[in-house]
Coordinates of C-alpha atoms and ligand atoms in Angstrom, one line a residue:
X616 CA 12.1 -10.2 13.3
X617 CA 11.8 -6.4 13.5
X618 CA 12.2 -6.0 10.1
X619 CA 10.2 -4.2 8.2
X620 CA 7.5 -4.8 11.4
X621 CA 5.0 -2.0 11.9
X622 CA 5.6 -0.8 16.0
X623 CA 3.0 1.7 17.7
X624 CA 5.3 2.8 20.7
X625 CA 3.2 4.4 23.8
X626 CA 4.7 7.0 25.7
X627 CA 3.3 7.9 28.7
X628 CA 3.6 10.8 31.3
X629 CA 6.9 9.6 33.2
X630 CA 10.5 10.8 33.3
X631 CA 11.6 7.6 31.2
X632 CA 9.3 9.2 28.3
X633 CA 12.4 11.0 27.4
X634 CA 14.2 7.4 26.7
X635 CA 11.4 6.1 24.1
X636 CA 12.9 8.6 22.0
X637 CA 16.3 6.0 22.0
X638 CA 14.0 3.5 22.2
X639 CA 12.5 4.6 19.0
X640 CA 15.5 4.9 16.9
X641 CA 16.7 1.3 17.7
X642 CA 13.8 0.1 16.3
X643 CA 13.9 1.9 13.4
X644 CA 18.1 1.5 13.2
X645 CA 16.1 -2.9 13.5
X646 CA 14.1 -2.2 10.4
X647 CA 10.8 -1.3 11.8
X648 CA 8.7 1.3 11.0
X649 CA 7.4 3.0 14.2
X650 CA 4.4 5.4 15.1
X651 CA 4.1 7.4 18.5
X652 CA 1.0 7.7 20.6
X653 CA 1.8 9.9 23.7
X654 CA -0.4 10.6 26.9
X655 CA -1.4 14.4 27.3
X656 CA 1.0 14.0 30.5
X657 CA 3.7 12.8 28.2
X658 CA 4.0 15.3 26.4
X659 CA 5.1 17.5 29.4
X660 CA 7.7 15.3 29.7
X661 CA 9.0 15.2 25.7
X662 CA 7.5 17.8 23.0
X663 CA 5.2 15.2 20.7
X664 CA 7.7 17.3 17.9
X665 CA 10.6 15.2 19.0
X666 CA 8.5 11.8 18.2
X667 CA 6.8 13.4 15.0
X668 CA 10.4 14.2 13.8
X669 CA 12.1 11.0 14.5
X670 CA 9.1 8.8 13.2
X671 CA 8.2 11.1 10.5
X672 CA 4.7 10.4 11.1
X673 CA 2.2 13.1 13.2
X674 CA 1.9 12.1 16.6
X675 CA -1.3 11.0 18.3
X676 CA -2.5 12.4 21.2
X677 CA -5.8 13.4 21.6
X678 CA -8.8 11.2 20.3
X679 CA -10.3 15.1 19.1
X680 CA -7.2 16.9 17.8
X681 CA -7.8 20.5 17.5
X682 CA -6.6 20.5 14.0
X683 CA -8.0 17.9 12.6
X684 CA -6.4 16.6 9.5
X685 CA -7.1 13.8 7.0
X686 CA -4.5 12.1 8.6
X687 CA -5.2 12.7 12.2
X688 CA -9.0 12.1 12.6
X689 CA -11.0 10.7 15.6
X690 CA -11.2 7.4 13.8
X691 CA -7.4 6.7 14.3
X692 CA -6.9 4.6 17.0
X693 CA -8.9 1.8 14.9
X694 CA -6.6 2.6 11.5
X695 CA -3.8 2.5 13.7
X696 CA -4.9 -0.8 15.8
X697 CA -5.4 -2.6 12.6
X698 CA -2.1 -1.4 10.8
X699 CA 0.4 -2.0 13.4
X700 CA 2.3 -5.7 14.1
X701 CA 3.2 -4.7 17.6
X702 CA 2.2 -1.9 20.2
X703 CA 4.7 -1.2 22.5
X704 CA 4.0 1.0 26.0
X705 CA 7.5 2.3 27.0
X706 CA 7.4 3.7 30.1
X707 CA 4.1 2.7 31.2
X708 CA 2.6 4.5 34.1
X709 CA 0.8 3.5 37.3
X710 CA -2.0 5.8 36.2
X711 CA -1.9 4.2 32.3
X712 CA -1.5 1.2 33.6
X713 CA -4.9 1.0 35.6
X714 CA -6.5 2.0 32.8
X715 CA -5.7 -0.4 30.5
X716 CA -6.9 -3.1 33.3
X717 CA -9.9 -0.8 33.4
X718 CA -10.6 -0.9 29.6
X719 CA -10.5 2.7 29.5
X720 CA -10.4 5.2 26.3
X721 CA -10.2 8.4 27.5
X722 CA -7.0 9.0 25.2
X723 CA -5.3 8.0 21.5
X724 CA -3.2 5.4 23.6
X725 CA -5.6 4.1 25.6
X726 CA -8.2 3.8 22.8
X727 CA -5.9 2.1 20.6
X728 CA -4.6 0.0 23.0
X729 CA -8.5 -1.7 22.8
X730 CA -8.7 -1.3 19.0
X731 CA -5.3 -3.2 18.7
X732 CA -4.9 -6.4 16.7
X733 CA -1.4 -7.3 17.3
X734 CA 0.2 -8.1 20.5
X735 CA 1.0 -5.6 23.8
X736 CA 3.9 -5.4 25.0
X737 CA 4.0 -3.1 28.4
X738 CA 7.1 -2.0 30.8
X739 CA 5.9 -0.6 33.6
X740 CA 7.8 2.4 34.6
X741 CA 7.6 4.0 38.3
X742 CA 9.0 5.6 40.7
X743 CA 9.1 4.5 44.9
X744 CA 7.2 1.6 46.2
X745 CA 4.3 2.4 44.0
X746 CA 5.6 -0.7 41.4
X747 CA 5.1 -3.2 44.7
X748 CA 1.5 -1.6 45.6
X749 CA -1.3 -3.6 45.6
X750 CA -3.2 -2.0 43.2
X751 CA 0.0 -2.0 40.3
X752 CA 0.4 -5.4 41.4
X753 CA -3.5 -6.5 40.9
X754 CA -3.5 -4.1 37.5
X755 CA -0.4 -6.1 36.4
X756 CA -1.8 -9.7 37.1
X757 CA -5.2 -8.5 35.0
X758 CA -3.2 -7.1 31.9
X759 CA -1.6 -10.3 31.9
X760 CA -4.7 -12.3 32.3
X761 CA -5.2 -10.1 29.1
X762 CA -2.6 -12.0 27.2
X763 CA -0.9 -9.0 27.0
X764 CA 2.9 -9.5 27.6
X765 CA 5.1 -7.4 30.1
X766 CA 8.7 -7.0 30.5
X767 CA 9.3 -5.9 34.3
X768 CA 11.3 -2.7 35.5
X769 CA 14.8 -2.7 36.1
X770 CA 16.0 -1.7 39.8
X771 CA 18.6 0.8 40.8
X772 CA 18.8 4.5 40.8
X773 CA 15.0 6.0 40.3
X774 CA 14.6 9.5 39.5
X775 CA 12.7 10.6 43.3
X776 CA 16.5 9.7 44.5
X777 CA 15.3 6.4 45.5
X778 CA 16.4 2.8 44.8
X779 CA 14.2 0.3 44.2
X780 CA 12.7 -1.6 41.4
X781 CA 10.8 0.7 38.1
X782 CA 13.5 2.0 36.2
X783 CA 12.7 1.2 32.1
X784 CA 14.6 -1.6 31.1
X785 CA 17.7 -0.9 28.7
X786 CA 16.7 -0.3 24.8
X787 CA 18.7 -3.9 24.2
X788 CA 16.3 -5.6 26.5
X789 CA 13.1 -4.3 25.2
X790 CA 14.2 -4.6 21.4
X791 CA 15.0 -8.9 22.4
X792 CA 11.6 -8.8 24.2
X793 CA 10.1 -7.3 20.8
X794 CA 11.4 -10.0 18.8
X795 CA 10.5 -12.6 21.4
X796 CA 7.2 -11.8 21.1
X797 CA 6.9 -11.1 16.9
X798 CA 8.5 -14.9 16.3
X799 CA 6.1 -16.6 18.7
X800 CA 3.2 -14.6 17.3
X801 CA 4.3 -16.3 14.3
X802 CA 4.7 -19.4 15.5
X803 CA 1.1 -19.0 16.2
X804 CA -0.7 -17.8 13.3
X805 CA -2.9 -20.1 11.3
X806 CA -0.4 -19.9 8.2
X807 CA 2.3 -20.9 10.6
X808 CA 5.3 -23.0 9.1
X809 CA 2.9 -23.2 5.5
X810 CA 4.6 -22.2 2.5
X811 CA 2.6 -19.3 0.4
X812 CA 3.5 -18.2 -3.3
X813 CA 1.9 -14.8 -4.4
X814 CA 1.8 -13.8 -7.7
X815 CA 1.8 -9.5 -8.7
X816 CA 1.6 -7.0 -10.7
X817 CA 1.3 -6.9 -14.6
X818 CA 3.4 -9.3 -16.7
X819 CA 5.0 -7.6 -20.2
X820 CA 5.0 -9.2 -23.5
X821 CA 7.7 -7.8 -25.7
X822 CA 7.2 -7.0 -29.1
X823 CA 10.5 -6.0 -29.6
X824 CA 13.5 -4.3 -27.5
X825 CA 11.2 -1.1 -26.8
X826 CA 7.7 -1.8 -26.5
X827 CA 5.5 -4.4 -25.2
X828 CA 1.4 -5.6 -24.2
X829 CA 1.0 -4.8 -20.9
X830 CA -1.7 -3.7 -18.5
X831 CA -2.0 -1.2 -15.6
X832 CA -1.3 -3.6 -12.6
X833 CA 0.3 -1.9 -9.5
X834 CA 1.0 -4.4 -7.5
X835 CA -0.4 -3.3 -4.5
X836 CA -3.1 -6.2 -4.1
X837 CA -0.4 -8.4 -4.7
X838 CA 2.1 -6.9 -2.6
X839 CA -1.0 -6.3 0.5
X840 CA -1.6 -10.4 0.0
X841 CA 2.1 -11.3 0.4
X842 CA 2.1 -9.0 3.8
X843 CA -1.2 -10.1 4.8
X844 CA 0.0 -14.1 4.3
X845 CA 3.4 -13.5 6.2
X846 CA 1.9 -11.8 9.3
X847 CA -0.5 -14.5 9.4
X848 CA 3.1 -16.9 9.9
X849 CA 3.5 -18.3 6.5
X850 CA 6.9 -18.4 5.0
X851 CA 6.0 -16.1 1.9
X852 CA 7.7 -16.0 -2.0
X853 CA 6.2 -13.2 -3.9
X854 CA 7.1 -13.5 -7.7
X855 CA 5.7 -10.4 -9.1
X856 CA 6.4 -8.4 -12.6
X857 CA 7.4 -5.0 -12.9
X858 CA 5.7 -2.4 -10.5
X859 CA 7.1 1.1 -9.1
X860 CA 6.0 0.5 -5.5
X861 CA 8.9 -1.0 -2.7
X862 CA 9.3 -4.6 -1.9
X863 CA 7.9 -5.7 1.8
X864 CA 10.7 -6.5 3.6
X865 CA 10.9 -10.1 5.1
X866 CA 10.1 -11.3 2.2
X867 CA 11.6 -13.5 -0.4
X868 CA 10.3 -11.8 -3.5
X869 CA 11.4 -12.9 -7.5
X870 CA 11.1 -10.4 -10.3
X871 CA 10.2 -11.8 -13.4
X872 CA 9.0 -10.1 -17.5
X873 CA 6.4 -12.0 -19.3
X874 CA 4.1 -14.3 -17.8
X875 CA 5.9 -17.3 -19.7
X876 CA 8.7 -16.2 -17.4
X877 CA 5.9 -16.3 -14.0
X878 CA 4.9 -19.4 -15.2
X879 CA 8.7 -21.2 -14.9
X880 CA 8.6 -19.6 -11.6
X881 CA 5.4 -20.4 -10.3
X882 CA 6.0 -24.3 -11.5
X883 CA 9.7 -24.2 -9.0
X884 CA 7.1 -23.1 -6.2
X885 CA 4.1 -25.3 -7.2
X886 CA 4.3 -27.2 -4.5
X887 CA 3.4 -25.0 -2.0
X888 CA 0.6 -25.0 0.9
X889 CA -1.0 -22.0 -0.6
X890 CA -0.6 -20.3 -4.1
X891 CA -2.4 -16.9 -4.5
X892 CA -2.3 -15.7 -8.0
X893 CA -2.9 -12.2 -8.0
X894 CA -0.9 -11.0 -10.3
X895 CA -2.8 -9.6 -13.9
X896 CA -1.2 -11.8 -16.4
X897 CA -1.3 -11.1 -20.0
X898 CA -3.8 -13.3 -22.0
X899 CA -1.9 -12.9 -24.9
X900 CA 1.9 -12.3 -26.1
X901 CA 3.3 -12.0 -29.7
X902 CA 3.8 -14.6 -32.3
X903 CA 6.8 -13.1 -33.2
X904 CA 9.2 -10.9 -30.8
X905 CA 11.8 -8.6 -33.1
X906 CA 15.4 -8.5 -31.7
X907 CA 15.7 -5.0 -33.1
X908 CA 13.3 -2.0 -32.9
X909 CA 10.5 -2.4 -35.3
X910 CA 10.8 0.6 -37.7
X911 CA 7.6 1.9 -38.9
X912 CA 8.3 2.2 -42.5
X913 CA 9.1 -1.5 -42.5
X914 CA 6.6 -2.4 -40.3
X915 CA 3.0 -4.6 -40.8
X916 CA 0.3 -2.9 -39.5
X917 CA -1.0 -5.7 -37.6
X918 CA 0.4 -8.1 -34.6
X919 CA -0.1 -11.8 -34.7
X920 CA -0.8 -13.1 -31.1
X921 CA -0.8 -16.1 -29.4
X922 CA -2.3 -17.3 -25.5
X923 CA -0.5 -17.5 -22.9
X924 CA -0.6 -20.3 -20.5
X925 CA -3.0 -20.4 -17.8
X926 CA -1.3 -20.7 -14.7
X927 CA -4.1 -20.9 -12.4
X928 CA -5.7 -23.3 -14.8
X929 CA -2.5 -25.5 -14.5
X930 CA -2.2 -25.2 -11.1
X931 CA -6.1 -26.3 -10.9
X932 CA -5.2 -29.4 -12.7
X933 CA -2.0 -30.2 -10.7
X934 CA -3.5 -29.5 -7.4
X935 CA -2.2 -31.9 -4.4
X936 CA -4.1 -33.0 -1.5
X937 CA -5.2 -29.8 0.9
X938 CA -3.1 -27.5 -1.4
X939 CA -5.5 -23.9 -1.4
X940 CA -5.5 -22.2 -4.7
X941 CA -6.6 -18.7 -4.9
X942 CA -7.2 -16.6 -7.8
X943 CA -8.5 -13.1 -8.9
X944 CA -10.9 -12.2 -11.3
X945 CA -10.8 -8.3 -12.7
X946 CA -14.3 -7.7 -14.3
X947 CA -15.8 -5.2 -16.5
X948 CA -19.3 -6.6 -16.5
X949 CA -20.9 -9.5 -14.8
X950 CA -18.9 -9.8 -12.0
X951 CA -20.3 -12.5 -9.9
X952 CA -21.4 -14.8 -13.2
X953 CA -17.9 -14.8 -14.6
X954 CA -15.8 -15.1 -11.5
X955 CA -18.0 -18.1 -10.6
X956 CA -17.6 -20.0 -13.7
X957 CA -13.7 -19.0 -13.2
X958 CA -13.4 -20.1 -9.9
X959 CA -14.8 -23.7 -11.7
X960 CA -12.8 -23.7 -14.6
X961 CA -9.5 -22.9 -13.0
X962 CA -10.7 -25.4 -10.4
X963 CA -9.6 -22.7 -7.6
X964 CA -11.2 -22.7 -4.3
X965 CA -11.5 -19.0 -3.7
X966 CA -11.4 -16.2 -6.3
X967 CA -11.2 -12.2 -5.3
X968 CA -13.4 -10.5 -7.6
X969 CA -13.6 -6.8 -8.4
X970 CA -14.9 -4.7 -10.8
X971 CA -12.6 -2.5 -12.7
X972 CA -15.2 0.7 -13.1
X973 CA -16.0 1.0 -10.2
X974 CA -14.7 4.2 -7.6
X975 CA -12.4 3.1 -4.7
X976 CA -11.2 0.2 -6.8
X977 CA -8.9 -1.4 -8.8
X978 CA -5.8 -1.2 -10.6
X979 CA -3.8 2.0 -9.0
X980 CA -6.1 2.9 -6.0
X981 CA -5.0 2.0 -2.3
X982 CA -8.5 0.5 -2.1
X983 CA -10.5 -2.2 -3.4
X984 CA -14.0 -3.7 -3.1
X985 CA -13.7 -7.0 -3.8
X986 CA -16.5 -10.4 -3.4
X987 CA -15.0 -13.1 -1.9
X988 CA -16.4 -16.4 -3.8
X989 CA -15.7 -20.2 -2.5
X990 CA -17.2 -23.3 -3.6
X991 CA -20.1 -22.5 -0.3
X992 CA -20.4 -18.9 0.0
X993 CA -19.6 -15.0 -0.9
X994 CA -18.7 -12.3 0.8
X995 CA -17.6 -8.9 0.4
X996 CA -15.0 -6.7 1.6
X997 CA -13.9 -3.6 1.5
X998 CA -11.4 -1.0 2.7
X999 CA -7.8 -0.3 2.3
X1000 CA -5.7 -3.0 0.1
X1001 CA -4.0 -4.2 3.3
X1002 CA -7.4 -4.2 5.1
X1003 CA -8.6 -6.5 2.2
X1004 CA -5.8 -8.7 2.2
X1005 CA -6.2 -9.3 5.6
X1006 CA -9.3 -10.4 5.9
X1007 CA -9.8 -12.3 2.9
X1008 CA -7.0 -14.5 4.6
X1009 CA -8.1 -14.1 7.8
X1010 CA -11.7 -15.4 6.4
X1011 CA -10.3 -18.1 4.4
X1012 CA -7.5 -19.6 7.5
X1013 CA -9.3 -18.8 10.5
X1014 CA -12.5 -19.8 9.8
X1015 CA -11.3 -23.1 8.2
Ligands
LIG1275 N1 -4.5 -16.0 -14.8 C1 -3.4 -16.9 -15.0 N2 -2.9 -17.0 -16.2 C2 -3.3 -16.3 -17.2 C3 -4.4 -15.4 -17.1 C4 -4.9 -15.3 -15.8 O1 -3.0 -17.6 -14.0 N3 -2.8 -16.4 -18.4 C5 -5.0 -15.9 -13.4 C6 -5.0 -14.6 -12.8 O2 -3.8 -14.4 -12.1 C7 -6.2 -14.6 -11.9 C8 -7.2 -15.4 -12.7 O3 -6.4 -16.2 -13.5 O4 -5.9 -15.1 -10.7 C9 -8.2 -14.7 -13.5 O5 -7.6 -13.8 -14.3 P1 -8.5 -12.8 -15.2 O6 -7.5 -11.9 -16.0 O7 -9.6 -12.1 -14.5 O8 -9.2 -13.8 -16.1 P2 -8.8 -14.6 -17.4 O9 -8.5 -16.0 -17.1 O10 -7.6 -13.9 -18.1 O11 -10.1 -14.6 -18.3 P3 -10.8 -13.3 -19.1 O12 -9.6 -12.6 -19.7 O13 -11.6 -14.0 -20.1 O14 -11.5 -12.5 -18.1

């Protein structure tokens, strides 16, 4: 489950903090890509350099960092709340603790904590009889009234000397409580147990061995959609062309060429619950494909083409009963006019529009402005690709 999960992990100001750095590299050695928000307190505890090093990413501390950077700014906690799959607060103080019963933001952790999306997971960490006080124990019964999830201390030898229950549990225990907690989250989502087929990227249509028609698709719509479908539970296939950016792991992805090739592949999956055809598919591929490199004292100046099929269009016409078909629509001109009469034609029920000159969109950028047409309504949305992806989903299955 951890696989290729996003984690925030939470450090707070206790002597466990200097565990979270194993607990870190176990989730990592799982797959996951972790990021570290640490208490000021924490951080007398462990340098924030030990976190930064191991997750490779800056650490957050402060919701005002002195030295602001593009990638550290006071907006953070929101990026962050929205990106990760999981937020995990290991060791979690008393003080911590009360706050997040209190709603408090006085820090990056505690700020995030409310900004998060994805589920909590907290192990209380202390030291004494403080775990059995009555205020731990009210602030414990509230985060769970929460929905947030806990994962009590273990007992034996506590740092004061003591023994007694608020030791952090071992890095196995908290890694099976992770994946506990991913696979239910699943099990819950609204695309839970429903099989999803994304299509990405560009398709290539070979003139001969060395060159081809092609277009500039990245991928990265495609790619976000896949994510966005699979954290929402579906059991994703992405069949996508060629594109330079990595696969998302946990998912069953299928390279294919040419879109006659994406078309084979999308009819094996055409029965699926959802089918979203994001990928930018070549209108058009050569009469006649050379099996040896066209030489250009041989060759005729022009290049006879021929359509290829159109796979939403077919899908459209195949559809079965509460299957939901969703299609893009990349426009120069008239966006609304022409993705409407496509989302008819094709007989889709949504289509993703954007417009190809505008800034912050598009083929290569990480962002995209997009209108979100159905059969009832459009909306738009905008933001980072995953942000997009998400919500366009989250729009289209939670609402439903
Ligand atoms: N599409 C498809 N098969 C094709 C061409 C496009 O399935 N041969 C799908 C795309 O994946 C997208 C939608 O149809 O979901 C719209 O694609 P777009 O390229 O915007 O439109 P076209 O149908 O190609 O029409 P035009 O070129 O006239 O804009």
């Amino acid at each position: 489950m951890l696989s290729g999960k996003r984690i925030i992990l939470g450090v707070t100001g206790g002597i466990a903090a200097y565990k979270a750095a194993f607990l870190l590299r176990a989730l990592q050695k799982a797959g996951a890509e972790v990021r570290v928000t640490m208490t000021p307190s924490a951080t007398r505890f462990v340098g924030a350099e030990t976190f930064s090093s191991l997750s490779k990413h800056e650490v957050a501390v402060d919701v005002f960092p002195e030295n602001s950077s593009a990638t550290q700014s006071w907006t953070q906690h929101i990026s962050w709340g929205e990106w990760a799959d999981l937020f995990v607060i290991a060791p979690c103080t008393a003080n911590t603790l009360s706050k997040i019963a209190a709603g408090a933001a006085d820090n990056m952790l505690t700020s995030t904590v409310l900004a998060a999306r994805c589920p909590l997971l907290i192990c209380p960490t202390m030291d004494g009889e403080m775990y059995e006080s009555p205020a731990v124990q009210k602030n414990l019964d509230t985060v769970q009234e929460f929905g947030y999830n806990l994962l009590e201390p273990a007992e034996g030898y506590l740092a004061s000397g003591l023994e007694g229950k608020g030791r952090l549990p071992d890095t196995d225990l908290i890694l099976e409580e992770c994946n506990a907690i991913l696979k239910k989250n699943k099990s819950e989502g609204p695309l839970s147990g429903q099989k999803v087929v994304v299509t990405a990227g560009p398709t290539r249509e070979h003139i001969d061995p060395v060159r081809f028609i092609s277009n500039p698709s990245s991928g990265k719509m495609g790619f976000a959609m896949a994510e966005a479908a699979e954290r929402l539970g579906a059991d994703v296939t992405l069949i996508h062309g060629p594109v330079n950016i990595s696969k998302p792991a946990g998912i069953t992805s299928i390279e294919i060429k040419s879109a006659n090739e994406l078309f084979e592949k999308v009819k094996e999956h055409a029965n699926a619950d959802v089918i979203i055809m994001t990928a930018a598919v070549s209108d058009f591929s050569p009469k006649e494909v050379h099996s040896q490199k066209v030489k250009k004292d041989t060759a005729d100046s022009t290049i006879q083409l021929k359509q290829t099929p159109d796979i939403l269009a077919w899908l459209g016409d195949q559809k079965k009963d509460g299957q939901v078909l969703i299609g893009f629509a990349m426009e120069t001109e008239n966006l609304l006019e022409n993705a409407q009469v496509k989302l008819k034609k094709k007989s889709a029920d949504w289509i993703v529009a954007n417009a190809l000159n505008k800034e912050d969109s598009g083929f290569a950028s990480d962002k995209n402005k997009v209108h979100l047409l159905g059969a009832k309504e459009t909306i738009q949305i905008e933001g980072l690709k995953s942000d997009v992806a998400r919500k366009v989903l989250s729009h289209i299955f939670r609402n439903n």
